[in-house]
């Protein structure tokens, strides 16, 4: 698969799958959260509504949320594949998906305040291409809505107000503070992608990459794996619950990565994702055969 038209067609289908199909691991996490909520509670009703919404979106092949967000593409490709062509294909796929009502007309010119009308604007979509030493091309897509993006946060350690030093305990404190500050504004239950280290820009991007992980995977770094489990448990003891209605299901998952940093800085970047964890992807081999990712 080498030409722009073929890639555009594939990427439109990736968008269609992401916007309408809730990944199975996210569905299982919501269902598990539902078993923990009291019958008749606002939390239980919110989770029931979320699942009904997801079922209808899948059956109707329609967006599961009115805010279809910023499409974030992460593409790994072999030597010889044009990053310029892939970037153009992503942009054209967004235009076509918007015309097909798979995506909302969601791009606004910042200076004029006018909607572009086709879903495209500088940095929308957000495309990140990386060459690797494999013959296949891997495409991953995350649709990240504006509401949950607004509740993302970044901390610079040490933070004296929170008693957070430059260590994993300090990171735990600021992440839980971010969850507390978000309350129900990020369309919870949420999923957190966290990056320890990096500069301000790289940290946020790595935090968003963490959201491409499956909720039931395990961090290969033992201390980070333990911290992910601990923070998920502690966040769900805060009593915020789905949509801020109270309850035991404030988060569905916490995923943590790290980057190098300079001595002067220790950033903790937190990418908050709403329950509508719209991710999809595909692997295309040398022959053009496609394997779909969840």
CSV table of C-alpha atoms in Angstrom, one decimal:
chain,number,residue,atom,x,y,z
A,1,UNK,CA,0.0,0.0,0.0
A,2,UNK,CA,1.9,3.0,-1.3
A,3,UNK,CA,-0.4,5.7,-2.8
A,4,UNK,CA,-2.3,8.5,-1.1
A,5,UNK,CA,-5.8,7.3,-2.1
A,6,UNK,CA,-5.2,3.8,-0.6
A,7,UNK,CA,-3.9,5.2,2.7
A,8,UNK,CA,-6.7,7.7,2.9
A,9,UNK,CA,-9.4,5.0,2.5
A,10,UNK,CA,-7.8,2.9,5.2
A,11,UNK,CA,-7.5,5.8,7.6
A,12,UNK,CA,-11.2,6.8,7.1
A,13,UNK,CA,-12.0,3.2,8.2
A,14,UNK,CA,-9.7,3.6,11.3
A,15,UNK,CA,-11.6,6.8,12.2
A,16,UNK,CA,-15.0,5.1,11.7
A,17,UNK,CA,-14.0,2.3,14.0
A,18,UNK,CA,-12.6,4.6,16.7
A,19,UNK,CA,-15.5,7.0,16.8
A,20,UNK,CA,-18.2,4.3,17.0
A,21,UNK,CA,-16.7,1.3,18.8
A,22,UNK,CA,-15.7,1.3,22.5
A,23,UNK,CA,-12.7,-1.0,22.9
A,24,UNK,CA,-13.5,-4.3,24.7
A,25,UNK,CA,-11.1,-3.6,27.6
A,26,UNK,CA,-12.8,-0.3,28.3
A,27,UNK,CA,-16.2,-1.9,28.1
A,28,UNK,CA,-15.1,-4.5,30.6
A,29,UNK,CA,-13.8,-1.9,33.0
A,30,UNK,CA,-17.1,0.1,32.9
A,31,UNK,CA,-19.0,-3.1,33.5
A,32,UNK,CA,-16.8,-3.9,36.4
A,33,UNK,CA,-17.3,-0.5,37.8
A,34,UNK,CA,-21.1,-0.9,37.5
A,35,UNK,CA,-21.0,-4.0,39.7
A,36,UNK,CA,-19.4,-1.8,42.5
A,37,UNK,CA,-22.1,0.9,42.5
A,38,UNK,CA,-25.3,0.7,44.6
A,39,UNK,CA,-28.5,0.0,42.7
A,40,UNK,CA,-30.5,3.1,42.1
A,41,UNK,CA,-27.6,5.4,42.7
A,42,UNK,CA,-26.7,8.2,40.3
A,43,UNK,CA,-23.4,6.5,39.7
A,44,UNK,CA,-25.2,3.3,38.6
A,45,UNK,CA,-27.6,5.2,36.4
A,46,UNK,CA,-24.7,7.1,34.8
A,47,UNK,CA,-22.8,3.9,34.0
A,48,UNK,CA,-26.0,2.3,32.6
A,49,UNK,CA,-26.5,5.4,30.3
A,50,UNK,CA,-22.8,5.2,29.2
A,51,UNK,CA,-23.1,1.6,28.2
A,52,UNK,CA,-26.4,2.1,26.4
A,53,UNK,CA,-24.9,5.0,24.5
A,54,UNK,CA,-21.9,2.9,23.5
A,55,UNK,CA,-24.2,0.1,22.3
A,56,UNK,CA,-26.2,2.5,20.1
A,57,UNK,CA,-23.1,4.1,18.7
A,58,UNK,CA,-21.7,0.7,17.7
A,59,UNK,CA,-25.0,-0.6,16.2
A,60,UNK,CA,-25.6,2.6,14.2
A,61,UNK,CA,-22.0,3.1,13.3
A,62,UNK,CA,-22.3,6.7,14.7
A,63,UNK,CA,-20.1,8.8,16.9
A,64,UNK,CA,-20.5,7.8,20.6
A,65,UNK,CA,-19.9,11.5,21.6
A,66,UNK,CA,-21.0,14.7,20.0
A,67,UNK,CA,-17.4,16.0,20.6
A,68,UNK,CA,-15.4,13.8,18.3
A,69,UNK,CA,-12.3,15.6,19.5
A,70,UNK,CA,-8.8,16.0,18.0
A,71,UNK,CA,-7.7,13.0,16.0
A,72,UNK,CA,-4.2,12.0,17.2
A,73,UNK,CA,-2.4,9.6,14.8
A,74,UNK,CA,0.7,7.7,15.9
A,75,UNK,CA,2.3,5.9,12.9
A,76,UNK,CA,5.3,3.6,12.9
A,77,UNK,CA,6.5,2.9,9.3
A,78,UNK,CA,9.5,1.2,7.6
A,79,UNK,CA,12.2,3.0,5.7
A,80,UNK,CA,11.1,4.3,2.4
A,81,UNK,CA,7.5,5.1,3.3
A,82,UNK,CA,6.9,8.9,2.9
A,83,UNK,CA,6.0,10.7,6.1
A,84,UNK,CA,4.7,13.5,4.0
A,85,UNK,CA,2.3,11.2,2.2
A,86,UNK,CA,1.1,9.7,5.4
A,87,UNK,CA,0.5,13.1,6.9
A,88,UNK,CA,-1.5,14.2,3.8
A,89,UNK,CA,-3.5,11.0,4.0
A,90,UNK,CA,-4.4,11.6,7.6
A,91,UNK,CA,-5.5,15.2,6.8
A,92,UNK,CA,-7.6,14.0,3.8
A,93,UNK,CA,-9.1,11.1,5.9
A,94,UNK,CA,-10.2,13.6,8.5
A,95,UNK,CA,-11.9,15.8,5.8
A,96,UNK,CA,-13.7,12.8,4.3
A,97,UNK,CA,-14.7,11.4,7.7
A,98,UNK,CA,-16.1,14.8,8.6
A,99,UNK,CA,-18.1,14.9,5.3
A,100,UNK,CA,-19.5,11.5,6.1
A,101,UNK,CA,-20.5,12.6,9.6
A,102,UNK,CA,-18.1,10.2,11.3
A,103,UNK,CA,-16.4,13.3,12.8
A,104,UNK,CA,-18.0,16.6,13.8
A,105,UNK,CA,-17.0,19.8,12.1
A,106,UNK,CA,-14.6,20.3,15.0
A,107,UNK,CA,-11.8,22.7,13.8
A,108,UNK,CA,-11.9,26.4,14.6
A,109,UNK,CA,-9.6,29.1,13.3
A,110,UNK,CA,-8.2,30.6,16.5
A,111,UNK,CA,-7.9,34.2,15.3
A,112,UNK,CA,-11.3,34.5,13.6
A,113,UNK,CA,-13.2,32.1,15.7
A,114,UNK,CA,-14.7,30.6,12.5
A,115,UNK,CA,-15.2,26.9,12.0
A,116,UNK,CA,-13.2,25.6,9.0
A,117,UNK,CA,-16.2,23.5,8.0
A,118,UNK,CA,-14.2,20.4,7.1
A,119,UNK,CA,-12.6,19.2,10.4
A,120,UNK,CA,-9.1,20.3,9.3
A,121,UNK,CA,-6.9,23.1,10.7
A,122,UNK,CA,-3.2,23.4,11.6
A,123,UNK,CA,-2.5,20.6,14.1
A,124,UNK,CA,-5.9,19.0,13.5
A,125,UNK,CA,-5.3,16.2,13.0
A,126,UNK,CA,-2.2,15.8,15.1
A,127,UNK,CA,0.1,13.4,13.2
A,128,UNK,CA,3.3,11.8,14.6
A,129,UNK,CA,5.3,9.5,12.3
A,130,UNK,CA,8.2,7.4,13.5
A,131,UNK,CA,10.5,5.1,11.4
A,132,UNK,CA,11.2,1.7,12.7
A,133,UNK,CA,13.1,-1.5,11.7
A,134,UNK,CA,10.1,-3.5,10.8
A,135,UNK,CA,8.5,-4.2,7.3
A,136,UNK,CA,5.0,-3.4,8.3
A,137,UNK,CA,3.3,-0.1,9.1
A,138,UNK,CA,1.4,0.4,12.3
A,139,UNK,CA,-1.3,3.1,12.7
A,140,UNK,CA,-2.8,4.0,16.0
A,141,UNK,CA,-5.5,6.7,16.5
A,142,UNK,CA,-6.9,8.4,19.6
A,143,UNK,CA,-9.9,10.7,19.4
A,144,UNK,CA,-9.4,13.1,22.4
A,145,UNK,CA,-12.4,15.3,23.2
A,146,UNK,CA,-12.1,18.9,24.4
A,147,UNK,CA,-13.8,18.4,27.7
A,148,UNK,CA,-11.3,15.9,28.9
A,149,UNK,CA,-8.4,17.8,27.4
A,150,UNK,CA,-9.5,20.8,29.5
A,151,UNK,CA,-9.0,18.7,32.7
A,152,UNK,CA,-5.5,17.5,31.8
A,153,UNK,CA,-2.8,19.0,34.0
A,154,UNK,CA,0.9,19.5,34.4
A,155,UNK,CA,2.9,19.9,37.6
A,156,UNK,CA,6.5,21.0,38.2
A,157,UNK,CA,8.1,19.2,41.2
A,158,UNK,CA,8.8,19.9,43.9
A,159,UNK,CA,5.3,21.2,44.8
A,160,UNK,CA,5.4,22.6,48.4
A,161,UNK,CA,1.6,23.1,48.6
A,162,UNK,CA,1.1,19.3,48.0
A,163,UNK,CA,4.2,18.2,49.8
A,164,UNK,CA,5.3,16.6,46.6
A,165,UNK,CA,9.1,15.9,46.1
A,166,UNK,CA,10.9,14.8,43.0
A,167,UNK,CA,10.1,11.1,43.4
A,168,UNK,CA,7.3,8.6,42.8
A,169,UNK,CA,5.6,9.6,46.0
A,170,UNK,CA,5.6,13.2,44.8
A,171,UNK,CA,4.2,12.0,41.4
A,172,UNK,CA,1.4,10.1,43.2
A,173,UNK,CA,0.4,13.2,45.2
A,174,UNK,CA,0.1,15.5,42.2
A,175,UNK,CA,-1.8,12.9,40.1
A,176,UNK,CA,-4.3,12.4,42.8
A,177,UNK,CA,-4.6,16.2,43.1
A,178,UNK,CA,-5.3,16.4,39.4
A,179,UNK,CA,-8.1,13.8,39.7
A,180,UNK,CA,-9.6,15.8,42.7
A,181,UNK,CA,-9.4,19.0,40.7
A,182,UNK,CA,-11.1,17.4,37.7
A,183,UNK,CA,-14.1,16.2,39.6
A,184,UNK,CA,-16.8,15.4,37.0
A,185,UNK,CA,-15.7,17.9,34.4
A,186,UNK,CA,-13.8,15.5,32.2
A,187,UNK,CA,-16.8,13.2,31.5
A,188,UNK,CA,-15.7,10.6,34.0
A,189,UNK,CA,-15.0,7.8,34.7
A,190,UNK,CA,-11.7,8.8,33.2
A,191,UNK,CA,-8.5,7.2,32.2
A,192,UNK,CA,-5.2,8.9,33.0
A,193,UNK,CA,-2.1,8.9,30.8
A,194,UNK,CA,0.9,10.1,32.9
A,195,UNK,CA,4.4,11.0,31.9
A,196,UNK,CA,7.2,11.5,34.5
A,197,UNK,CA,10.0,13.7,33.1
A,198,UNK,CA,10.6,15.2,29.7
A,199,UNK,CA,10.0,18.9,28.9
A,200,UNK,CA,6.5,20.4,28.9
A,201,UNK,CA,5.8,19.5,25.3
A,202,UNK,CA,7.3,16.1,25.2
A,203,UNK,CA,5.8,15.1,28.5
A,204,UNK,CA,2.2,15.9,27.4
A,205,UNK,CA,2.7,13.9,24.1
A,206,UNK,CA,4.1,10.9,25.9
A,207,UNK,CA,1.2,11.1,28.4
A,208,UNK,CA,-1.2,10.9,25.5
A,209,UNK,CA,0.7,7.9,24.0
A,210,UNK,CA,0.1,6.1,27.3
A,211,UNK,CA,-3.7,6.3,26.5
A,212,UNK,CA,-3.1,4.0,23.6
A,213,UNK,CA,-2.3,1.1,26.0
A,214,UNK,CA,-5.0,-1.4,27.0
A,215,UNK,CA,-6.4,-1.0,30.4
A,216,UNK,CA,-5.6,-4.6,31.4
A,217,UNK,CA,-2.0,-4.5,30.3
A,218,UNK,CA,0.9,-4.4,32.8
A,219,UNK,CA,3.7,-1.8,32.9
A,220,UNK,CA,7.1,-3.5,32.2
A,221,UNK,CA,8.7,-1.4,35.0
A,222,UNK,CA,7.7,-3.1,38.3
A,223,UNK,CA,7.6,0.1,40.4
A,224,UNK,CA,5.5,1.9,37.8
A,225,UNK,CA,3.2,-1.1,37.5
A,226,UNK,CA,2.6,-1.0,41.2
A,227,UNK,CA,2.1,2.7,41.2
A,228,UNK,CA,-0.5,2.4,38.4
A,229,UNK,CA,-2.5,-0.1,40.5
A,230,UNK,CA,-2.2,2.0,43.7
A,231,UNK,CA,-3.3,5.3,42.1
A,232,UNK,CA,-6.3,3.7,40.4
A,233,UNK,CA,-7.4,2.2,43.7
A,234,UNK,CA,-6.8,5.4,45.6
A,235,UNK,CA,-8.5,7.6,43.0
A,236,UNK,CA,-11.6,5.4,43.2
A,237,UNK,CA,-11.7,6.0,47.0
A,238,UNK,CA,-12.1,9.8,46.5
A,239,UNK,CA,-15.9,9.4,46.1
A,240,UNK,CA,-16.1,11.5,42.9
A,241,UNK,CA,-17.7,8.8,40.8
A,242,UNK,CA,-19.0,8.8,37.2
A,243,UNK,CA,-19.7,12.4,36.0
A,244,UNK,CA,-19.0,13.6,39.5
A,245,UNK,CA,-22.2,12.1,40.8
A,246,UNK,CA,-20.4,10.3,43.6
A,247,UNK,CA,-19.5,6.6,43.8
A,248,UNK,CA,-16.6,4.2,43.4
A,249,UNK,CA,-15.8,4.5,39.7
A,250,UNK,CA,-13.9,7.7,39.3
A,251,UNK,CA,-11.2,6.2,37.1
A,252,UNK,CA,-11.0,3.2,34.8
A,253,UNK,CA,-7.2,3.1,34.5
A,254,UNK,CA,-3.9,4.8,35.1
A,255,UNK,CA,-1.0,4.4,32.7
A,256,UNK,CA,2.5,5.8,33.3
A,257,UNK,CA,5.5,6.3,31.2
A,258,UNK,CA,8.8,8.2,31.7
A,259,UNK,CA,11.1,10.4,29.7
A,260,UNK,CA,14.6,11.8,30.5
A,261,UNK,CA,14.8,15.2,32.0
A,262,UNK,CA,17.3,18.0,32.6
A,263,UNK,CA,18.4,18.6,36.3
A,264,UNK,CA,16.4,21.8,36.6
A,265,UNK,CA,13.1,20.3,35.8
A,266,UNK,CA,10.8,17.5,37.0
A,267,UNK,CA,7.5,17.6,35.2
A,268,UNK,CA,4.5,15.3,35.8
A,269,UNK,CA,2.2,15.6,32.8
A,270,UNK,CA,-1.3,14.1,33.1
A,271,UNK,CA,-3.5,13.5,30.0
A,272,UNK,CA,-7.1,12.9,31.2
A,273,UNK,CA,-9.3,10.9,28.9
A,274,UNK,CA,-13.1,10.6,29.2
A,275,UNK,CA,-14.9,7.3,29.4
A,276,UNK,CA,-15.3,7.4,25.6
A,277,UNK,CA,-11.8,6.0,25.1
A,278,UNK,CA,-12.0,6.2,21.3
A,279,UNK,CA,-8.9,4.4,20.0
A,280,UNK,CA,-8.4,2.2,17.0
A,281,UNK,CA,-5.7,1.1,14.7
A,282,UNK,CA,-4.3,-1.2,12.0
A,283,UNK,CA,-1.2,-3.0,11.0
A,284,UNK,CA,-0.5,-3.1,7.2
A,285,UNK,CA,2.0,-5.7,6.0
A,286,UNK,CA,4.3,-5.6,3.0
A,287,UNK,CA,1.6,-7.1,0.8
A,288,UNK,CA,-1.0,-4.6,1.9
A,289,UNK,CA,-3.0,-7.0,4.1
A,290,UNK,CA,-4.6,-5.3,7.1
A,291,UNK,CA,-4.9,-6.5,10.7
A,292,UNK,CA,-7.2,-4.4,12.8
A,293,UNK,CA,-6.2,-3.3,16.3
A,294,UNK,CA,-8.6,-2.5,19.2
